Amino acid sequence: GMIWSECKEIWEEGPREYVVHLWNLLDFGMLSIFVASFTARFMAFLKASEAQEYVDQYVQDDDLNNVTLPPEVAYFTYARNKWLPSDPQIISEGLYAIAVVLSFSRIAYILPANESFGPLQISLGRTVKDIFKFMVIFIMVFLAFMIGMFNLYSYYLGAKYNPAFTTVEESFKTLFWSIFGLSEVISVVLKYDHKFIENIGYVLYGVYNVTMVVVLLNMLIAMINNSYQEIE
């Protein structure tokens, strides 16, 4: 029903007018993810049904452990921990979780009707512009330290107490979670006696935390507070 409603809205308003409103994009994205989730789950159901038909037709033994099955059939007898990462059921569950989170955002439709929550939502929507401006500086500083720390520690893979900064992915995760205080100082410590590299790591990691947590995040809070007061 919601998909049909969106199709009617696109037909009546036209694609260009439909895309202008962010609520429409949110609805379209949410419904698309739901459809993708149900499609992936249906694919998993069809594959499992085909495997079950093979077992019913060719396997006489009740215990499947005593039977040699083709790989594409045997796969559906495995426990979840042996499933492929690209299994349709796993993908379906991940997409469904995202869609459920987006679906709760539809509650925001009715908030402007309330005298208490309405101004908060309107203010939040308008301060998003300030956040996007701030993100330019944030991303620039973040990328600089991420690439720098990766270049410093990429040669020490396996020679650290944790894999932080040894790959681009680990560098991203370590620096991102350090903003929330969830990364440890041991991330820059080496098992080798290379104090020069280690000291540079300490300095860069310290400067990053001061720049991000002390300066930039407080600047963002000040910008949001100023924008909120103007809007109010």
PDB file of C-alpha atoms in Angstrom:
ATOM      1  CA  GLY A   1       0.000   0.000   0.000  1.00  0.00           C
ATOM      2  CA  MET A   2       2.781   2.445   0.840  1.00  0.00           C
ATOM      3  CA  ILE A   3       4.592   1.603  -2.403  1.00  0.00           C
ATOM      4  CA  TRP A   4       1.399   2.241  -4.385  1.00  0.00           C
ATOM      5  CA  SER A   5       0.960   5.553  -2.549  1.00  0.00           C
ATOM      6  CA  GLU A   6       4.492   6.643  -3.477  1.00  0.00           C
ATOM      7  CA  CYS A   7       3.945   5.626  -7.121  1.00  0.00           C
ATOM      8  CA  LYS A   8       0.770   7.744  -7.238  1.00  0.00           C
ATOM      9  CA  GLU A   9       2.649  10.693  -5.734  1.00  0.00           C
ATOM     10  CA  ILE A  10       5.425  10.410  -8.330  1.00  0.00           C
ATOM     11  CA  TRP A  11       2.794  10.226 -11.098  1.00  0.00           C
ATOM     12  CA  GLU A  12       0.850  13.251  -9.836  1.00  0.00           C
ATOM     13  CA  GLU A  13       3.782  15.523  -8.922  1.00  0.00           C
ATOM     14  CA  GLY A  14       6.328  14.377 -11.477  1.00  0.00           C
ATOM     15  CA  PRO A  15       9.796  12.961 -10.693  1.00  0.00           C
ATOM     16  CA  ARG A  16      11.470  16.381 -10.474  1.00  0.00           C
ATOM     17  CA  GLU A  17       9.026  17.787  -7.923  1.00  0.00           C
ATOM     18  CA  TYR A  18       9.011  14.496  -6.012  1.00  0.00           C
ATOM     19  CA  VAL A  19      12.799  14.508  -5.529  1.00  0.00           C
ATOM     20  CA  VAL A  20      12.824  18.085  -4.192  1.00  0.00           C
ATOM     21  CA  HIS A  21      11.193  17.037  -0.896  1.00  0.00           C
ATOM     22  CA  LEU A  22      13.532  15.155   1.438  1.00  0.00           C
ATOM     23  CA  TRP A  23      10.645  13.294   3.096  1.00  0.00           C
ATOM     24  CA  ASN A  24       9.898  11.652  -0.255  1.00  0.00           C
ATOM     25  CA  LEU A  25      13.494  10.522  -0.608  1.00  0.00           C
ATOM     26  CA  LEU A  26      13.379   9.063   2.897  1.00  0.00           C
ATOM     27  CA  ASP A  27      10.179   7.154   2.093  1.00  0.00           C
ATOM     28  CA  PHE A  28      11.532   5.952  -1.233  1.00  0.00           C
ATOM     29  CA  GLY A  29      14.783   4.774   0.341  1.00  0.00           C
ATOM     30  CA  MET A  30      12.998   3.027   3.221  1.00  0.00           C
ATOM     31  CA  LEU A  31      10.588   1.193   0.919  1.00  0.00           C
ATOM     32  CA  SER A  32      13.388   0.253  -1.497  1.00  0.00           C
ATOM     33  CA  ILE A  33      15.395  -1.294   1.321  1.00  0.00           C
ATOM     34  CA  PHE A  34      12.334  -3.180   2.577  1.00  0.00           C
ATOM     35  CA  VAL A  35      11.691  -4.553  -0.927  1.00  0.00           C
ATOM     36  CA  ALA A  36      15.351  -5.541  -1.303  1.00  0.00           C
ATOM     37  CA  SER A  37      15.219  -7.279   2.079  1.00  0.00           C
ATOM     38  CA  PHE A  38      12.078  -9.241   1.231  1.00  0.00           C
ATOM     39  CA  THR A  39      13.509 -10.139  -2.206  1.00  0.00           C
ATOM     40  CA  ALA A  40      16.715 -11.500  -0.672  1.00  0.00           C
ATOM     41  CA  ARG A  41      14.724 -13.503   1.877  1.00  0.00           C
ATOM     42  CA  PHE A  42      12.519 -14.895  -0.899  1.00  0.00           C
ATOM     43  CA  MET A  43      15.634 -15.930  -2.862  1.00  0.00           C
ATOM     44  CA  ALA A  44      16.938 -17.749   0.213  1.00  0.00           C
ATOM     45  CA  PHE A  45      13.558 -19.473   0.576  1.00  0.00           C
ATOM     46  CA  LEU A  46      13.613 -20.630  -3.078  1.00  0.00           C
ATOM     47  CA  LYS A  47      17.157 -22.013  -2.792  1.00  0.00           C
ATOM     48  CA  ALA A  48      16.312 -23.822   0.444  1.00  0.00           C
ATOM     49  CA  SER A  49      13.154 -25.241  -1.159  1.00  0.00           C
ATOM     50  CA  GLU A  50      15.179 -26.587  -4.098  1.00  0.00           C
ATOM     51  CA  ALA A  51      17.607 -28.238  -1.673  1.00  0.00           C
ATOM     52  CA  GLN A  52      14.715 -29.750   0.273  1.00  0.00           C
ATOM     53  CA  GLU A  53      13.181 -31.131  -2.928  1.00  0.00           C
ATOM     54  CA  TYR A  54      16.498 -32.803  -3.781  1.00  0.00           C
ATOM     55  CA  VAL A  55      16.669 -34.396  -0.319  1.00  0.00           C
ATOM     56  CA  ASP A  56      13.060 -35.591  -0.510  1.00  0.00           C
ATOM     57  CA  GLN A  57      13.606 -37.078  -3.954  1.00  0.00           C
ATOM     58  CA  TYR A  58      17.040 -38.704  -3.722  1.00  0.00           C
ATOM     59  CA  VAL A  59      17.908 -39.199  -0.032  1.00  0.00           C
ATOM     60  CA  GLN A  60      16.401 -42.176   1.771  1.00  0.00           C
ATOM     61  CA  ASP A  61      18.405 -41.969   5.000  1.00  0.00           C
ATOM     62  CA  ASP A  62      16.850 -39.879   7.797  1.00  0.00           C
ATOM     63  CA  ASP A  63      20.272 -38.774   9.086  1.00  0.00           C
ATOM     64  CA  LEU A  64      21.821 -36.371   6.569  1.00  0.00           C
ATOM     65  CA  ASN A  65      25.225 -36.721   8.253  1.00  0.00           C
ATOM     66  CA  ASN A  66      25.511 -40.199   6.727  1.00  0.00           C
ATOM     67  CA  VAL A  67      24.784 -38.993   3.198  1.00  0.00           C
ATOM     68  CA  THR A  68      27.082 -37.282   0.689  1.00  0.00           C
ATOM     69  CA  LEU A  69      25.169 -34.321  -0.715  1.00  0.00           C
ATOM     70  CA  PRO A  70      26.100 -31.979  -3.590  1.00  0.00           C
ATOM     71  CA  PRO A  71      27.750 -28.792  -2.310  1.00  0.00           C
ATOM     72  CA  GLU A  72      24.790 -26.589  -3.278  1.00  0.00           C
ATOM     73  CA  VAL A  73      22.459 -28.883  -1.284  1.00  0.00           C
ATOM     74  CA  ALA A  74      24.791 -29.612   1.631  1.00  0.00           C
ATOM     75  CA  TYR A  75      25.192 -25.876   2.202  1.00  0.00           C
ATOM     76  CA  PHE A  76      21.627 -25.654   3.529  1.00  0.00           C
ATOM     77  CA  THR A  77      22.380 -28.220   6.234  1.00  0.00           C
ATOM     78  CA  TYR A  78      25.113 -26.043   7.773  1.00  0.00           C
ATOM     79  CA  ALA A  79      24.750 -23.995  10.942  1.00  0.00           C
ATOM     80  CA  ARG A  80      24.725 -20.208  10.641  1.00  0.00           C
ATOM     81  CA  ASN A  81      28.411 -19.895  11.573  1.00  0.00           C
ATOM     82  CA  LYS A  82      29.347 -21.687   8.314  1.00  0.00           C
ATOM     83  CA  TRP A  83      27.169 -19.552   6.037  1.00  0.00           C
ATOM     84  CA  LEU A  84      28.834 -17.421   3.373  1.00  0.00           C
ATOM     85  CA  PRO A  85      28.970 -13.670   4.136  1.00  0.00           C
ATOM     86  CA  SER A  86      26.979 -13.083   0.924  1.00  0.00           C
ATOM     87  CA  ASP A  87      24.167 -15.454   1.920  1.00  0.00           C
ATOM     88  CA  PRO A  88      20.802 -13.884   0.925  1.00  0.00           C
ATOM     89  CA  GLN A  89      19.349 -14.516   4.387  1.00  0.00           C
ATOM     90  CA  ILE A  90      22.201 -12.592   6.052  1.00  0.00           C
ATOM     91  CA  ILE A  91      21.887  -9.729   3.561  1.00  0.00           C
ATOM     92  CA  SER A  92      18.125  -9.680   4.109  1.00  0.00           C
ATOM     93  CA  GLU A  93      18.497  -9.390   7.865  1.00  0.00           C
ATOM     94  CA  GLY A  94      21.016  -6.540   7.541  1.00  0.00           C
ATOM     95  CA  LEU A  95      18.834  -4.584   5.120  1.00  0.00           C
ATOM     96  CA  TYR A  96      15.748  -5.184   7.258  1.00  0.00           C
ATOM     97  CA  ALA A  97      17.504  -3.725  10.309  1.00  0.00           C
ATOM     98  CA  ILE A  98      18.347  -0.543   8.373  1.00  0.00           C
ATOM     99  CA  ALA A  99      14.785  -0.258   7.026  1.00  0.00           C
ATOM    100  CA  VAL A 100      13.276  -0.637  10.507  1.00  0.00           C
ATOM    101  CA  VAL A 101      15.442   2.239  11.787  1.00  0.00           C
ATOM    102  CA  LEU A 102      14.325   4.420   8.857  1.00  0.00           C
ATOM    103  CA  SER A 103      10.683   3.462   9.382  1.00  0.00           C
ATOM    104  CA  PHE A 104      10.694   4.934  12.893  1.00  0.00           C
ATOM    105  CA  SER A 105      11.786   8.260  11.415  1.00  0.00           C
ATOM    106  CA  ARG A 106       8.289   8.559   9.920  1.00  0.00           C
ATOM    107  CA  ILE A 107       7.099   9.488  13.417  1.00  0.00           C
ATOM    108  CA  ALA A 108       8.721  12.855  12.723  1.00  0.00           C
ATOM    109  CA  TYR A 109       5.829  13.603  10.338  1.00  0.00           C
ATOM    110  CA  ILE A 110       3.520  14.423  13.227  1.00  0.00           C
ATOM    111  CA  LEU A 111       6.013  16.151  15.548  1.00  0.00           C
ATOM    112  CA  PRO A 112       5.613  19.674  14.063  1.00  0.00           C
ATOM    113  CA  ALA A 113       1.974  19.561  15.202  1.00  0.00           C
ATOM    114  CA  ASN A 114       3.163  19.547  18.832  1.00  0.00           C
ATOM    115  CA  GLU A 115       4.134  22.863  20.400  1.00  0.00           C
ATOM    116  CA  SER A 116       6.990  21.297  22.367  1.00  0.00           C
ATOM    117  CA  PHE A 117       8.562  18.913  19.868  1.00  0.00           C
ATOM    118  CA  GLY A 118       7.804  20.834  16.679  1.00  0.00           C
ATOM    119  CA  PRO A 119      10.308  23.697  17.220  1.00  0.00           C
ATOM    120  CA  LEU A 120      12.978  21.184  18.234  1.00  0.00           C
ATOM    121  CA  GLN A 121      12.562  19.240  14.999  1.00  0.00           C
ATOM    122  CA  ILE A 122      12.547  22.377  12.844  1.00  0.00           C
ATOM    123  CA  SER A 123      15.677  23.651  14.610  1.00  0.00           C
ATOM    124  CA  LEU A 124      17.387  20.316  14.183  1.00  0.00           C
ATOM    125  CA  GLY A 125      16.633  20.282  10.460  1.00  0.00           C
ATOM    126  CA  ARG A 126      18.067  23.758   9.969  1.00  0.00           C
ATOM    127  CA  THR A 127      21.199  23.142  12.039  1.00  0.00           C
ATOM    128  CA  VAL A 128      22.022  20.227   9.729  1.00  0.00           C
ATOM    129  CA  LYS A 129      23.359  22.823   7.273  1.00  0.00           C
ATOM    130  CA  ASP A 130      25.882  23.969   9.889  1.00  0.00           C
ATOM    131  CA  ILE A 131      26.868  20.372  10.511  1.00  0.00           C
ATOM    132  CA  PHE A 132      27.575  19.834   6.802  1.00  0.00           C
ATOM    133  CA  LYS A 133      29.784  22.946   6.752  1.00  0.00           C
ATOM    134  CA  PHE A 134      31.655  21.628   9.766  1.00  0.00           C
ATOM    135  CA  MET A 135      32.077  18.201   8.151  1.00  0.00           C
ATOM    136  CA  VAL A 136      34.336  19.696   5.453  1.00  0.00           C
ATOM    137  CA  ILE A 137      36.935  20.694   8.058  1.00  0.00           C
ATOM    138  CA  PHE A 138      36.312  17.501  10.033  1.00  0.00           C
ATOM    139  CA  ILE A 139      36.939  15.215   7.035  1.00  0.00           C
ATOM    140  CA  MET A 140      40.032  17.164   5.994  1.00  0.00           C
ATOM    141  CA  VAL A 141      41.659  16.807   9.426  1.00  0.00           C
ATOM    142  CA  PHE A 142      40.501  13.191   9.775  1.00  0.00           C
ATOM    143  CA  LEU A 143      41.946  12.125   6.396  1.00  0.00           C
ATOM    144  CA  ALA A 144      45.240  13.877   7.089  1.00  0.00           C
ATOM    145  CA  PHE A 145      45.827  11.998  10.352  1.00  0.00           C
ATOM    146  CA  MET A 146      44.430   8.711   9.006  1.00  0.00           C
ATOM    147  CA  ILE A 147      46.823   8.616   6.058  1.00  0.00           C
ATOM    148  CA  GLY A 148      49.722   9.898   8.166  1.00  0.00           C
ATOM    149  CA  MET A 149      49.283   7.261  10.883  1.00  0.00           C
ATOM    150  CA  PHE A 150      48.839   4.530   8.273  1.00  0.00           C
ATOM    151  CA  ASN A 151      52.078   5.529   6.529  1.00  0.00           C
ATOM    152  CA  LEU A 152      53.860   5.502   9.882  1.00  0.00           C
ATOM    153  CA  TYR A 153      52.702   2.051  11.038  1.00  0.00           C
ATOM    154  CA  SER A 154      51.960   0.135   7.822  1.00  0.00           C
ATOM    155  CA  TYR A 155      55.418  -1.498   7.956  1.00  0.00           C
ATOM    156  CA  TYR A 156      54.791  -2.873  11.456  1.00  0.00           C
ATOM    157  CA  LEU A 157      51.958  -5.285  10.705  1.00  0.00           C
ATOM    158  CA  GLY A 158      52.235  -8.051  13.309  1.00  0.00           C
ATOM    159  CA  ALA A 159      54.723  -6.021  15.349  1.00  0.00           C
ATOM    160  CA  LYS A 160      52.111  -4.131  17.388  1.00  0.00           C
ATOM    161  CA  TYR A 161      50.004  -5.010  20.397  1.00  0.00           C
ATOM    162  CA  ASN A 162      46.894  -4.417  18.288  1.00  0.00           C
ATOM    163  CA  PRO A 163      46.396  -3.962  14.515  1.00  0.00           C
ATOM    164  CA  ALA A 164      45.568  -0.246  14.776  1.00  0.00           C
ATOM    165  CA  PHE A 165      46.992   1.885  11.933  1.00  0.00           C
ATOM    166  CA  THR A 166      48.519  -1.109  10.125  1.00  0.00           C
ATOM    167  CA  THR A 167      45.887  -0.899   7.374  1.00  0.00           C
ATOM    168  CA  VAL A 168      43.730   1.926   6.050  1.00  0.00           C
ATOM    169  CA  GLU A 169      40.625   0.242   7.466  1.00  0.00           C
ATOM    170  CA  GLU A 170      42.170  -0.138  10.927  1.00  0.00           C
ATOM    171  CA  SER A 171      43.383   3.468  10.819  1.00  0.00           C
ATOM    172  CA  PHE A 172      39.871   4.663  10.023  1.00  0.00           C
ATOM    173  CA  LYS A 173      38.280   2.599  12.800  1.00  0.00           C
ATOM    174  CA  THR A 174      40.846   3.589  15.420  1.00  0.00           C
ATOM    175  CA  LEU A 175      40.668   7.326  14.729  1.00  0.00           C
ATOM    176  CA  PHE A 176      36.881   7.327  14.380  1.00  0.00           C
ATOM    177  CA  TRP A 177      36.225   5.565  17.684  1.00  0.00           C
ATOM    178  CA  SER A 178      38.867   7.616  19.475  1.00  0.00           C
ATOM    179  CA  ILE A 179      36.549  10.623  19.035  1.00  0.00           C
ATOM    180  CA  PHE A 180      34.206   8.902  21.497  1.00  0.00           C
ATOM    181  CA  GLY A 181      37.000   7.782  23.803  1.00  0.00           C
ATOM    182  CA  LEU A 182      36.846   4.135  22.680  1.00  0.00           C
ATOM    183  CA  SER A 183      40.442   3.766  21.441  1.00  0.00           C
ATOM    184  CA  GLU A 184      43.477   3.088  23.622  1.00  0.00           C
ATOM    185  CA  VAL A 185      46.924   4.711  23.741  1.00  0.00           C
ATOM    186  CA  ILE A 186      48.449   1.256  23.271  1.00  0.00           C
ATOM    187  CA  SER A 187      47.452   1.630  19.617  1.00  0.00           C
ATOM    188  CA  VAL A 188      50.729   3.497  18.975  1.00  0.00           C
ATOM    189  CA  VAL A 189      53.012   1.161  20.991  1.00  0.00           C
ATOM    190  CA  LEU A 190      55.399  -1.157  19.103  1.00  0.00           C
ATOM    191  CA  LYS A 191      56.854  -4.485  20.186  1.00  0.00           C
ATOM    192  CA  TYR A 192      60.190  -3.404  18.693  1.00  0.00           C
ATOM    193  CA  ASP A 193      62.520  -0.887  20.301  1.00  0.00           C
ATOM    194  CA  HIS A 194      61.857   1.727  17.609  1.00  0.00           C
ATOM    195  CA  LYS A 195      61.340   4.671  19.937  1.00  0.00           C
ATOM    196  CA  PHE A 196      61.566   7.305  17.195  1.00  0.00           C
ATOM    197  CA  ILE A 197      58.525   5.913  15.340  1.00  0.00           C
ATOM    198  CA  GLU A 198      56.711   5.295  18.613  1.00  0.00           C
ATOM    199  CA  ASN A 199      57.295   8.852  19.852  1.00  0.00           C
ATOM    200  CA  ILE A 200      56.076  10.314  16.566  1.00  0.00           C
ATOM    201  CA  GLY A 201      52.991   8.096  16.913  1.00  0.00           C
ATOM    202  CA  TYR A 202      52.376   9.424  20.428  1.00  0.00           C
ATOM    203  CA  VAL A 203      52.693  13.038  19.250  1.00  0.00           C
ATOM    204  CA  LEU A 204      50.437  12.608  16.179  1.00  0.00           C
ATOM    205  CA  TYR A 205      47.809  10.677  18.129  1.00  0.00           C
ATOM    206  CA  GLY A 206      47.844  13.294  20.902  1.00  0.00           C
ATOM    207  CA  VAL A 207      47.582  16.200  18.469  1.00  0.00           C
ATOM    208  CA  TYR A 208      44.708  14.423  16.686  1.00  0.00           C
ATOM    209  CA  ASN A 209      42.746  13.946  19.905  1.00  0.00           C
ATOM    210  CA  VAL A 210      43.293  17.546  21.011  1.00  0.00           C
ATOM    211  CA  THR A 211      42.330  18.884  17.572  1.00  0.00           C
ATOM    212  CA  MET A 212      39.264  16.688  17.142  1.00  0.00           C
ATOM    213  CA  VAL A 213      37.854  16.270  20.625  1.00  0.00           C
ATOM    214  CA  VAL A 214      38.869  19.504  22.342  1.00  0.00           C
ATOM    215  CA  VAL A 215      38.743  21.990  19.455  1.00  0.00           C
ATOM    216  CA  LEU A 216      36.533  20.797  16.598  1.00  0.00           C
ATOM    217  CA  LEU A 217      33.791  19.044  18.578  1.00  0.00           C
ATOM    218  CA  ASN A 218      33.425  22.003  20.936  1.00  0.00           C
ATOM    219  CA  MET A 219      33.370  24.308  17.923  1.00  0.00           C
ATOM    220  CA  LEU A 220      30.550  22.197  16.460  1.00  0.00           C
ATOM    221  CA  ILE A 221      28.599  22.404  19.728  1.00  0.00           C
ATOM    222  CA  ALA A 222      29.046  26.177  19.765  1.00  0.00           C
ATOM    223  CA  MET A 223      27.864  26.451  16.128  1.00  0.00           C
ATOM    224  CA  ILE A 224      24.766  24.343  16.825  1.00  0.00           C
ATOM    225  CA  ASN A 225      23.976  26.327  19.979  1.00  0.00           C
ATOM    226  CA  ASN A 226      24.307  29.630  18.100  1.00  0.00           C
ATOM    227  CA  SER A 227      22.111  28.401  15.226  1.00  0.00           C
ATOM    228  CA  TYR A 228      19.496  27.064  17.624  1.00  0.00           C
ATOM    229  CA  GLN A 229      19.252  30.410  19.437  1.00  0.00           C
ATOM    230  CA  GLU A 230      18.856  32.286  16.139  1.00  0.00           C
ATOM    231  CA  ILE A 231      16.149  29.895  14.945  1.00  0.00           C
ATOM    232  CA  GLU A 232      14.349  29.987  18.277  1.00  0.00           C
TER     233      GLU A 232
END
